[in-house]
XYZ file of C-alpha atoms in Angstrom:
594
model
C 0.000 0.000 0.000
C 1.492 3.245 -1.164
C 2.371 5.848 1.969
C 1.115 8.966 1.906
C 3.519 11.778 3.166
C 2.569 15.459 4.197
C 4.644 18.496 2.709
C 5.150 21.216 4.353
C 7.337 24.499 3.953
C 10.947 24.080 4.948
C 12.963 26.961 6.884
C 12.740 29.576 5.347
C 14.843 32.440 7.280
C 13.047 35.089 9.450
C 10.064 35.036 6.776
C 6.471 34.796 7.773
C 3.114 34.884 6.320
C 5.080 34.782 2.794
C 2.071 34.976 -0.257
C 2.056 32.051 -2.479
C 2.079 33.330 -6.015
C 2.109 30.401 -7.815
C 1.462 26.338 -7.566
C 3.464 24.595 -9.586
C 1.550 21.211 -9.454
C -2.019 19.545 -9.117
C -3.617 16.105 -8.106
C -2.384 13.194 -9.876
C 1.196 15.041 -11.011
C 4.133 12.618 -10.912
C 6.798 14.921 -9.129
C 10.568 13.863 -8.863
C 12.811 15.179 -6.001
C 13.803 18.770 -5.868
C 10.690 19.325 -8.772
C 9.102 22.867 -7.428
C 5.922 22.929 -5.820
C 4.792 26.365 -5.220
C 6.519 29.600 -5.605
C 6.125 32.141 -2.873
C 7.126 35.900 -2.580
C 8.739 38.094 -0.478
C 10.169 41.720 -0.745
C 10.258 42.252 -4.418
C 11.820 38.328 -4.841
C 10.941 34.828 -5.249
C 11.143 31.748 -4.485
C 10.069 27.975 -5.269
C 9.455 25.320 -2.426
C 10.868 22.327 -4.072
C 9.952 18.676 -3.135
C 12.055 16.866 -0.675
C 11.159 13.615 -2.440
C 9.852 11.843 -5.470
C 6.117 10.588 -5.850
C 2.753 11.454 -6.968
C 0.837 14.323 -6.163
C -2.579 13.484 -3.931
C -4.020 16.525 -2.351
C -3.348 20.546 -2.797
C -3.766 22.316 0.540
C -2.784 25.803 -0.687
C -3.647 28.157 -2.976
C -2.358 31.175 -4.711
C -2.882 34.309 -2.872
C -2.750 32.208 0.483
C -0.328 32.918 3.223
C 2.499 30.297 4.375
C 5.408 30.283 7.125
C 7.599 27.726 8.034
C 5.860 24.595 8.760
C 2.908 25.060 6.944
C 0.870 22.401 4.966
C 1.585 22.568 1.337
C 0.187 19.400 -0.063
C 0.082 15.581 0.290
C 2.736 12.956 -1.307
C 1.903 9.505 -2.529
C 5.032 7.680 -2.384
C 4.763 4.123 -3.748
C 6.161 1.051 -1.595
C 8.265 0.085 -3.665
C 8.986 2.547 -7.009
C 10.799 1.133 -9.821
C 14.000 3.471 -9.971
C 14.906 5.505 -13.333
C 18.829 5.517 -14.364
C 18.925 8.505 -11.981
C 17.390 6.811 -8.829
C 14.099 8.918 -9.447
C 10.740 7.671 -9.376
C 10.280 6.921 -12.928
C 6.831 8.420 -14.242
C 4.253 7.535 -16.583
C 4.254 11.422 -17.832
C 6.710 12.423 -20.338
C 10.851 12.866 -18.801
C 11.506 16.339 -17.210
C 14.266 18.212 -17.120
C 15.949 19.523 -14.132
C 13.895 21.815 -12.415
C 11.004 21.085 -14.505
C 7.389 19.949 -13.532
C 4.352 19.270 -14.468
C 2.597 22.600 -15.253
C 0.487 24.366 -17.694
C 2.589 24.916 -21.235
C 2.344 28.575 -20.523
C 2.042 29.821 -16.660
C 2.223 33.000 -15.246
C 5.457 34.594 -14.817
C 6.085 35.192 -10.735
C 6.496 38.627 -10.392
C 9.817 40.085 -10.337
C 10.873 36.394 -11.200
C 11.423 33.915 -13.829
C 8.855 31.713 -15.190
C 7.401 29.743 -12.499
C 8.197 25.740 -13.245
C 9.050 24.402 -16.129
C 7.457 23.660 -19.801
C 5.370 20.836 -20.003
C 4.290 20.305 -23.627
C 5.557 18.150 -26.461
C 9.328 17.285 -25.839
C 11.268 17.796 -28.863
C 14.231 15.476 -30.114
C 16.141 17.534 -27.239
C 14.908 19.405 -24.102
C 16.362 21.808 -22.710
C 16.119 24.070 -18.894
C 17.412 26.979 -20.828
C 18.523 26.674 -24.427
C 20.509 30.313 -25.928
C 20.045 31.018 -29.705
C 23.914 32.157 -30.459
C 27.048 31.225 -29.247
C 28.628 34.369 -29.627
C 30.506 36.419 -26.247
C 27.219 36.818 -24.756
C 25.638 33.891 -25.801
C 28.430 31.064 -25.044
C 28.347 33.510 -21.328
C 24.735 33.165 -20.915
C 24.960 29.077 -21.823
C 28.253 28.348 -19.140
C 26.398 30.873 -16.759
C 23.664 28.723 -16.546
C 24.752 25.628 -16.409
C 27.126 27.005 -13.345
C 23.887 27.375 -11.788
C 22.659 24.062 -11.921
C 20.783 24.319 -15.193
C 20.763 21.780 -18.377
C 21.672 23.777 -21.302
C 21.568 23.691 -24.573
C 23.716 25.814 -26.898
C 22.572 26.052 -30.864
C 25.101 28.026 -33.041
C 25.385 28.252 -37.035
C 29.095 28.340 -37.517
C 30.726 25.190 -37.156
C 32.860 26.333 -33.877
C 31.631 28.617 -30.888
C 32.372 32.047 -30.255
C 29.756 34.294 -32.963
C 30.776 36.760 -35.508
C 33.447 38.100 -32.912
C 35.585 34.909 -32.281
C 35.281 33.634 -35.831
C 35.223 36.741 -38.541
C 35.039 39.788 -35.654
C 36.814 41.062 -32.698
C 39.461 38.279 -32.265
C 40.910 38.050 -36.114
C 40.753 41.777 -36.580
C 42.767 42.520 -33.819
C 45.320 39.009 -34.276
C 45.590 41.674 -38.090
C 45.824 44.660 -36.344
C 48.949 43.374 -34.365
C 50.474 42.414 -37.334
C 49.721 46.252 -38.993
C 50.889 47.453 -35.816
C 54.543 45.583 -36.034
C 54.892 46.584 -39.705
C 54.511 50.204 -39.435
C 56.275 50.206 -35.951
C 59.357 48.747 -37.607
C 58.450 51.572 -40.308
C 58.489 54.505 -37.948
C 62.053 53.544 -36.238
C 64.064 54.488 -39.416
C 64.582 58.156 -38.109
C 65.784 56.906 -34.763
C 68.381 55.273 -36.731
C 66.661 51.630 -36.891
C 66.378 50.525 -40.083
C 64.846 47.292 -41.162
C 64.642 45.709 -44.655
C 61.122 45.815 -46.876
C 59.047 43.028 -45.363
C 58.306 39.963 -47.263
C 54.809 39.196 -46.707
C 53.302 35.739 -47.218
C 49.740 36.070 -47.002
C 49.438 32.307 -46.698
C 51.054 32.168 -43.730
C 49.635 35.348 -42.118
C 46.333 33.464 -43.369
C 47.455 30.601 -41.476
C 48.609 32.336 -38.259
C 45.614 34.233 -37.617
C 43.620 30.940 -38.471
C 45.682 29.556 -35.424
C 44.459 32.302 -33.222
C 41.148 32.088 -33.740
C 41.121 27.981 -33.340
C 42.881 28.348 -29.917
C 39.900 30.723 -28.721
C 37.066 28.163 -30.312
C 39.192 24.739 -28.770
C 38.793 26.719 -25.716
C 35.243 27.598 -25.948
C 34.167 23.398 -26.740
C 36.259 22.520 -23.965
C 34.915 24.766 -21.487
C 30.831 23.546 -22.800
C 32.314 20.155 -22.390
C 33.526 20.573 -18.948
C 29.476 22.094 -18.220
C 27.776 18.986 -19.941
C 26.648 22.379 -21.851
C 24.788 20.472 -24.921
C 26.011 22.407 -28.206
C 24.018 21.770 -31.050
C 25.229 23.663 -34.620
C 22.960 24.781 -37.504
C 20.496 27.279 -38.272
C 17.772 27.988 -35.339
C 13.954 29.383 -36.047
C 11.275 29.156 -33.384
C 8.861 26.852 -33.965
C 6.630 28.382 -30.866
C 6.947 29.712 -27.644
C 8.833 26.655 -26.374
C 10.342 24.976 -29.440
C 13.100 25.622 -31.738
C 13.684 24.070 -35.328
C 17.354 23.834 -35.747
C 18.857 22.943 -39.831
C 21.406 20.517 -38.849
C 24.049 18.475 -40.770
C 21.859 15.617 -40.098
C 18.201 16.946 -40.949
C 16.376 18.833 -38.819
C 16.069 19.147 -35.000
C 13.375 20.111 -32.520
C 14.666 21.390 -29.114
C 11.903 22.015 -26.205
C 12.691 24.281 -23.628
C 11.980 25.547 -20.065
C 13.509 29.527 -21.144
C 15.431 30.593 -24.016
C 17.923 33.487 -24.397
C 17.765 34.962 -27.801
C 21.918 35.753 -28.832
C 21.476 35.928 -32.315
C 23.616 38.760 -32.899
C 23.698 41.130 -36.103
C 24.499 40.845 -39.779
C 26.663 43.262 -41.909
C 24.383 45.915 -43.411
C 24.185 46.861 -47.152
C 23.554 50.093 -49.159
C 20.701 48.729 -51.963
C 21.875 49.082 -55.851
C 25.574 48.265 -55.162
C 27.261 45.445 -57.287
C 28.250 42.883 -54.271
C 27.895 39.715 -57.089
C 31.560 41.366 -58.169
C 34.371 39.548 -56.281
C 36.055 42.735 -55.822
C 33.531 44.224 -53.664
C 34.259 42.721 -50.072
C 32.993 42.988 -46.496
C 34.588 42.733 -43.065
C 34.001 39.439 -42.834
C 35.859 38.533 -46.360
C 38.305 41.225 -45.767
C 39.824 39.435 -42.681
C 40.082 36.198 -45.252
C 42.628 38.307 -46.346
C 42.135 37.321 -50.181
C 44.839 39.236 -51.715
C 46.303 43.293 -51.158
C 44.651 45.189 -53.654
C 46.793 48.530 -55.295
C 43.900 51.024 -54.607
C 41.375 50.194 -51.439
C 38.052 52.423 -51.375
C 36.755 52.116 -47.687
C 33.227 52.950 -47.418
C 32.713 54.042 -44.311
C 34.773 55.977 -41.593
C 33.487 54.164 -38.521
C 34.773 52.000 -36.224
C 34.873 48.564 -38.769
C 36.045 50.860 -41.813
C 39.145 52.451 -39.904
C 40.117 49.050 -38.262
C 40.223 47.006 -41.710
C 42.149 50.541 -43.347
C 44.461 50.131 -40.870
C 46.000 46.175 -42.078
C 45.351 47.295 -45.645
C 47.733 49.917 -45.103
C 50.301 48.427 -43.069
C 50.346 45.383 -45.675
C 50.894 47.921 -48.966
C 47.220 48.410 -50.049
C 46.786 52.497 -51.012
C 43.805 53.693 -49.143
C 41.008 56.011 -49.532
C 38.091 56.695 -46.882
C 34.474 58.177 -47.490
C 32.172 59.178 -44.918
C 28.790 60.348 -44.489
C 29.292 62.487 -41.919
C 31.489 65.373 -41.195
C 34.058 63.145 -39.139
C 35.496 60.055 -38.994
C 34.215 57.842 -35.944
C 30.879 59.825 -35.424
C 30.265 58.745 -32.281
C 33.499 60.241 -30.891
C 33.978 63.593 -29.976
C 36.085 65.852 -33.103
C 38.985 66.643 -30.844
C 39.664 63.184 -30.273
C 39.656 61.564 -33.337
C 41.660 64.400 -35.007
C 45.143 63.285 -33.794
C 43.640 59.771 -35.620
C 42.766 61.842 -38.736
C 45.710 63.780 -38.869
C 47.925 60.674 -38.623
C 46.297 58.905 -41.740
C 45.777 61.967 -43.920
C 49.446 61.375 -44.012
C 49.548 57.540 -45.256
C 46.178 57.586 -47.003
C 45.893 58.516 -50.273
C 42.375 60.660 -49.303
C 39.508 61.199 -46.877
C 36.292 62.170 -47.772
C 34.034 63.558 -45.609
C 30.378 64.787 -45.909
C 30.793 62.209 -49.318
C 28.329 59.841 -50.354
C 29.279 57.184 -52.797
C 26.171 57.283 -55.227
C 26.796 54.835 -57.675
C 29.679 51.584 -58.578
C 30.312 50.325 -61.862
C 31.996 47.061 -62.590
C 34.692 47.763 -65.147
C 37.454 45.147 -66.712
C 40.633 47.715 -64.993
C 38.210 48.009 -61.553
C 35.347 49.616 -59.735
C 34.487 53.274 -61.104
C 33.218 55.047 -58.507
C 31.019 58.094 -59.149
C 30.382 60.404 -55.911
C 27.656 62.889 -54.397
C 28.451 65.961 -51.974
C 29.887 69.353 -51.772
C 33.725 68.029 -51.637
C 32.891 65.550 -53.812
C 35.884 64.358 -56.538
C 35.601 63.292 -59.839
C 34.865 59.462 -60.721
C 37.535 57.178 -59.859
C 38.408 53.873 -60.324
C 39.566 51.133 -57.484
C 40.749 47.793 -57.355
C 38.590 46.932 -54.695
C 35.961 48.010 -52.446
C 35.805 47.446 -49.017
C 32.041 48.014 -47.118
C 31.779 49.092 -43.222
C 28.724 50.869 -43.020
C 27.750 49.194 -40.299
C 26.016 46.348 -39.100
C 21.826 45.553 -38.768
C 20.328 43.225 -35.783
C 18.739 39.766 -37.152
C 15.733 39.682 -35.231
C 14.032 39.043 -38.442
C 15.788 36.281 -39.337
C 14.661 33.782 -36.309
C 11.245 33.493 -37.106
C 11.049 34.921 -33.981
C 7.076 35.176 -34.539
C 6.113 31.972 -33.961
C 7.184 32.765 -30.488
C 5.102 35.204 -30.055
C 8.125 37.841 -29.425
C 8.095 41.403 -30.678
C 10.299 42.016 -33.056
C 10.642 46.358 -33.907
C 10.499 47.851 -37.447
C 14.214 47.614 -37.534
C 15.008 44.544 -36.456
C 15.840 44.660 -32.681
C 14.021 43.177 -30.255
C 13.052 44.965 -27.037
C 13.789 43.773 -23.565
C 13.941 45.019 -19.745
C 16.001 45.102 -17.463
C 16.144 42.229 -16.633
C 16.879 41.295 -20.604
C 13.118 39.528 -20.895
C 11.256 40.429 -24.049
C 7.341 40.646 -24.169
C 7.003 36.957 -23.681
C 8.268 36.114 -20.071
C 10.341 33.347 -20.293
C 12.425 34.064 -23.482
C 15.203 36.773 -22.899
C 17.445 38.377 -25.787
C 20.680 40.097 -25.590
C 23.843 41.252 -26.733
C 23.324 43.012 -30.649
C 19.856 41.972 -31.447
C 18.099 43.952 -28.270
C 20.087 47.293 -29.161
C 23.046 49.891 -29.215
C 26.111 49.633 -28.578
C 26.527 46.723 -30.821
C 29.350 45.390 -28.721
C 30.773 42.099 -27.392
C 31.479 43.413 -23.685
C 27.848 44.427 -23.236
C 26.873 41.308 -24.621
C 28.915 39.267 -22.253
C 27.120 41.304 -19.274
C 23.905 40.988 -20.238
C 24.080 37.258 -20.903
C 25.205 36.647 -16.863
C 22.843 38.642 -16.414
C 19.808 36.930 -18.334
C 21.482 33.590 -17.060
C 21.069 34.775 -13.593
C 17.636 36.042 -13.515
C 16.385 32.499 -14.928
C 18.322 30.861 -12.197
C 15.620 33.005 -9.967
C 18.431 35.741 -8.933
C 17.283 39.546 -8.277
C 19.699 40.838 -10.964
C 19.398 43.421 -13.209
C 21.747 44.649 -16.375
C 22.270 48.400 -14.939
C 25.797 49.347 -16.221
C 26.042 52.891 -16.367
C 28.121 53.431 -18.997
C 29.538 50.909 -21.811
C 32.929 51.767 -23.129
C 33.919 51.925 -26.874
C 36.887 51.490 -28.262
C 38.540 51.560 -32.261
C 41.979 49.663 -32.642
C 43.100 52.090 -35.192
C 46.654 53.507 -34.479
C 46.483 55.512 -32.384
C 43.443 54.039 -30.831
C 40.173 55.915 -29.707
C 38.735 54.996 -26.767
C 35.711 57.005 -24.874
C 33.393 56.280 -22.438
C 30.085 58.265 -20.311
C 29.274 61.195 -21.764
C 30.676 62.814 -24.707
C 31.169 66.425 -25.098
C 29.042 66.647 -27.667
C 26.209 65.065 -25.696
C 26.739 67.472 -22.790
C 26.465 70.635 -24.318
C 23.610 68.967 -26.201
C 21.791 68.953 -22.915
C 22.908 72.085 -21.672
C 25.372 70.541 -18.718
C 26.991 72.635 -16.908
C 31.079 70.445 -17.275
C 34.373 70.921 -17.237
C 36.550 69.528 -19.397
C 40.521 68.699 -18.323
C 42.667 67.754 -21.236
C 46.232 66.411 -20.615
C 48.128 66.297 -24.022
C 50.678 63.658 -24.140
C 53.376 65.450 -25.242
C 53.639 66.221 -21.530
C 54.018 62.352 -21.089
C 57.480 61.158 -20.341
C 56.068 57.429 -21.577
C 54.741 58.476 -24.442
C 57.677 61.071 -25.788
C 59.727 57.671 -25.071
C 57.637 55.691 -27.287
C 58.055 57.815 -29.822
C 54.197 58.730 -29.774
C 53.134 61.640 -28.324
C 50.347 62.535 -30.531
C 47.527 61.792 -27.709
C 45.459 63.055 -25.637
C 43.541 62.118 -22.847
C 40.088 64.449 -21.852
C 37.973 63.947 -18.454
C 34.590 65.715 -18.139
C 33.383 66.427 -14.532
C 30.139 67.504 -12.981
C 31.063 71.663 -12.635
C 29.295 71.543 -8.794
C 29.608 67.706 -7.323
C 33.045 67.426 -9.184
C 32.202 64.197 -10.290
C 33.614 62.227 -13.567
C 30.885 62.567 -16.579
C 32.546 60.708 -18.975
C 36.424 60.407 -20.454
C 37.879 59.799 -23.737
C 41.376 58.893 -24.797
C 43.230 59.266 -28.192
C 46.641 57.209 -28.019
C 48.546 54.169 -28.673
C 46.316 51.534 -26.192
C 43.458 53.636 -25.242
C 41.328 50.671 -24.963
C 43.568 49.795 -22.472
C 43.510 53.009 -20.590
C 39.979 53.714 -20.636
C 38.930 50.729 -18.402
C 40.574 52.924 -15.222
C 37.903 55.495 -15.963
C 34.604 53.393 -16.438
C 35.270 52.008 -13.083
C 35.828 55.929 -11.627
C 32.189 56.903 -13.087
C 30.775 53.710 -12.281
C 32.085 54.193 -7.921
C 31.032 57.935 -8.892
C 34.526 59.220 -8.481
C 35.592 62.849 -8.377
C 39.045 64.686 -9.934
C 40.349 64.684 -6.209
C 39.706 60.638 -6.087
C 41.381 60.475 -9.573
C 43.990 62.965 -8.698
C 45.044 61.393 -5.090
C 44.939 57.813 -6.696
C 49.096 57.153 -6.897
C 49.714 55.946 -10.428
C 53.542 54.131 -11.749
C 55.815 56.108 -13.289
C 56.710 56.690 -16.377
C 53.223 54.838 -17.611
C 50.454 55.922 -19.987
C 47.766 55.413 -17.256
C 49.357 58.658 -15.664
C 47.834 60.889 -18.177
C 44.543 60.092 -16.266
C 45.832 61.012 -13.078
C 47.426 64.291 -14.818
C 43.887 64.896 -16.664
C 42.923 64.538 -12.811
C 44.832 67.026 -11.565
C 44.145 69.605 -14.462
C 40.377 69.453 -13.019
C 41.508 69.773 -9.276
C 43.752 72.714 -10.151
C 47.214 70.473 -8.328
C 49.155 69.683 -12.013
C 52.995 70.311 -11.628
C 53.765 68.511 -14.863
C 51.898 71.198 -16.920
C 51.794 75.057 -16.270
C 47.841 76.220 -15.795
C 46.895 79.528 -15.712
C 45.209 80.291 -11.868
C 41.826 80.333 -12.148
């Protein structure tokens, strides 16, 4: 005869007369050990009473909106005498396998509020089931996946490039900047010749340097399967498109693929963009993603676009021989910078480039046999001209479209991105998106945040993506770095700042280097003192710039900046300098008394 056992809420802290928001269960359930029960609330957070053993569900003696403590009667277990074991010592049930964490439950129930979805999905499996499954195994999305699985979850991982690690391991961030080194040895062994170094002209094998950087990027992607591996973290490659709120259809190697899940985190990143009319069947006109294949070193580069993407890809072309020409939109190169930033940039290429065009639109490209012929539009617009290739960076465009996102009932804007809150959930409660696809800055560091951060809330945590400020950064030489508020976007608002500038030509480190062109600018509050934002101009600014994120994130002032003892002879000191501009204290520049 089968026992029947009484549940009843466990310690709970100091808590009493906690609300329960939720039951998980009903009569007649088949429950396995540590399956929730009930979720209950208490000061903004939640949390789910799970069983303490396996059996069958026999009486409910709560209900929502009713008020527990510790000890109270939750429901009644049926435990059989003697339960034939699953292969994990669980009762095994006539009702369909559940994941971890899962139960029995309505296919959609109410998200707890302030939570994550209460319980688990309990629908049609799929060929694979999943506690959380992430869409995109890019930064944020492999984050998100080993996040979760940290916290006890069974993930599953779907990406449509053979290895992990998105558009920024594989054809992004990491193979830029392994080309950008390179550029950056070339034209340092360049600029020694007047210091009485002089090397021979390199010899450049672009198989090798193919190679190499091939090498890079498969040391990062090993990595990333290993570390999956070590979190049973399920990776499944091919092309993802919901199916419904709980399914995804996956395009595998080996036919299709249904995967069922519990949550979902949408990762599915951004796709280059494309200016309509333009001739991209012709071999000659290349992307970033082909440029970094590094097919060949054309005579004559046309760079469409002075952003971040253009200037980084101008900068290897150069430094390997190619002659290079930039044309922006705007009126300056990196728009989102501040002017007197990227000028020491501009300055420095307007030397090695053969032109830059700004306030230029390129209106029309025609294939010819000798090249592209490129006819122009704007008031400092040249004459046609012809080029043996064309490079396009105008930027990138979210792929919310392109997930059949839909079917999952998730909202998906006019452009492409799809909205979430703070706590990275879109409209429908238990799928979350991050990283590119839910918004500006299109960058891999926010993307790594806000998957922890989705990760987290699922795992029932009370955490929110609240950065302040997100910091940008172009590897060009000399890099631009900025972070906070810009200039521009203070007097915009009518703020009342100040602005310290320390010019590194008043840097012993960087005189020594041989590169003295930068600059580094702080922007405080004019009444509380405090840091506003900071941007830096100079050979590793990305580097540099991290100090200053941190200041505005602790709220920092110039005397904290200025009293914070930094190495000498370093680049970093040009902060503390900038400081001390602000706090009036500089001895390694003369400043006028206020």
């Amino acid at each position: 005869m089968a026992d029947i056992v009484e549940i009843k809420v466990p310690d709970i802290g100091d808590f009493k007369n906690i609300p329960v928001i939720e039951v998980l269960v009903k009569p007649g359930d088949a429950v396995r050990k540590e399956d929730p029960l009930i979720t209950l609330e208490s000061d903004k957070a939640t949390m789910d009473v799970p069983a303490p053993q396996a059996g069958v569900v026999k009486e409910i003696r709560v209900k929502t909106g009713d008020k527990v403590s510790e000890g109270s009667l939750i429901l009644t277990l049926e435990i059989p005498p003697t339960p034939p074991l699953s292969k994990g010592g669980d009762v095994a049930s006539p009702t369909p396998p559940l994941s971890k964490g899962g139960s029995a439950v309505p296919s959609s129930p109410p998200l707890a509020k302030g939570g994550s979805e209460a319980g688990g999905f309990a629908g049609p499996r799929g060929d694979i089931h999943a506690d959380v499954l992430v869409l995109g195994a890019g930064p944020g999305g492999y984050t998100a996946a080993f996040r979760a699985a940290d916290l006890g979850k069974n993930v599953v991982l779907v990406e449509r490039f053979p290895t992990l690690g998105g558009v920024c391991l594989n054809v992004g961030c990491i193979p830029s900047k392994a080309l950008l080194h390179i550029a950056k040895v070339l034209t340092e062994a360049e600029a020694v010749a007047h210091a009485g170094i002089e090397f021979g002209k390199p010899k450049i094998s672009l198989e090798k340097l193919r190679a190499w950087k091939a090498g890079v990027v498969g040391k990062l992607t090993r990595g990333l399967a290993g570390l999956a591996k070590q979190r049973k973290v399920q990776v499944v490659h091919g092309k993802g498109q919901f199916a419904s709120p709980h399914t995804l259809r996956v395009e595998t190697a080996e036919g299709a693929k249904s995967i069922s899940f519990d949550h979902c985190v949408i990762a599915a990143g951004s796709s280059i963009a494309r200016i309509p009319g333009f001739p991209y069947e012709d071999k000659r006109m290349i992307d970033s993603t082909s440029a970094l294949e590094l097919p060949g070193v054309p005579n004559r580069l046309l760079v469409i676009g002075g952003g971040i993407i253009g200037l980084e890809m101008a900068t290897v072309y150069d430094a390997l021989g190619a002659k290079i020409s930039v044309v922006e939109l705007m009126d300056s190169l990196i728009p989102g910078a501040d002017k007197d930033i990227v000028r020491p940039l501009a300055k420095r290429i307007e030397k090695r480039y053969e032109r830059i065009l700004l306030q230029t639109k390129v209106a029309k490209i025609e294939p010819q046999q000798d090249g592209l012929k490129v006819i122009y539009e704007g008031a400092n617009a040249p004459n046609p001209e012809i080029f043996d290739s064309i490079l396009m960076a105008v930027g990138r465009r979210p792929n919310g479209n392109l997930i059949n996102a839909q079917a999952a009932g998730v909202n998906v804007d006019e452009r492409g991105y799809i909205p979430v809150d703070r706590q990275l959930r879109t409209n429908v409660p238990h799928i979350h998106a991050i990283g590119d696809i839910c918004g500006e800055p299109m960058l891999a560091h926010k993307a790594t945040h806000e998957g922890k951060t989705a990760a987290e809330v699922i795992a029932g945590h009370k955490a929110f993506f609240d950065a302040r400020t997100i910091p940008a950064v172009a590897y060009t030489d000399p890099e631009v770095a900025w972070m906070g508020e810009t200039e521009t976007q203070l007097q915009a608002r009518g703020a009342a700042y100040e602005k310290a500038s320390f010019p590194w030509a008043a840097s012993g480190r960087a005189i020594s280097m041989d590169r003295d062109e930068g600059m580094t600018k702080l922007l405080f509050d004019k009444s509380t003192r405090r840091l506003l934002g900071a941007a830096i101009v100079g050979v590793n600014a990305g580097e540099l710039i991290s100090e200053t994120v941190l200041a505005y994130e602790m709220g920092a002032d110039a005397a904290d900046i200025g009293l914070t003892v930094h190495p000498h002879p370093t680049l970093s000191e040009t902060v503390f300098f900038a400081a001390e501009i602000a706090d009036g204290s500089i001895t390694d520049l003369f400043m006028p008394r206020k």
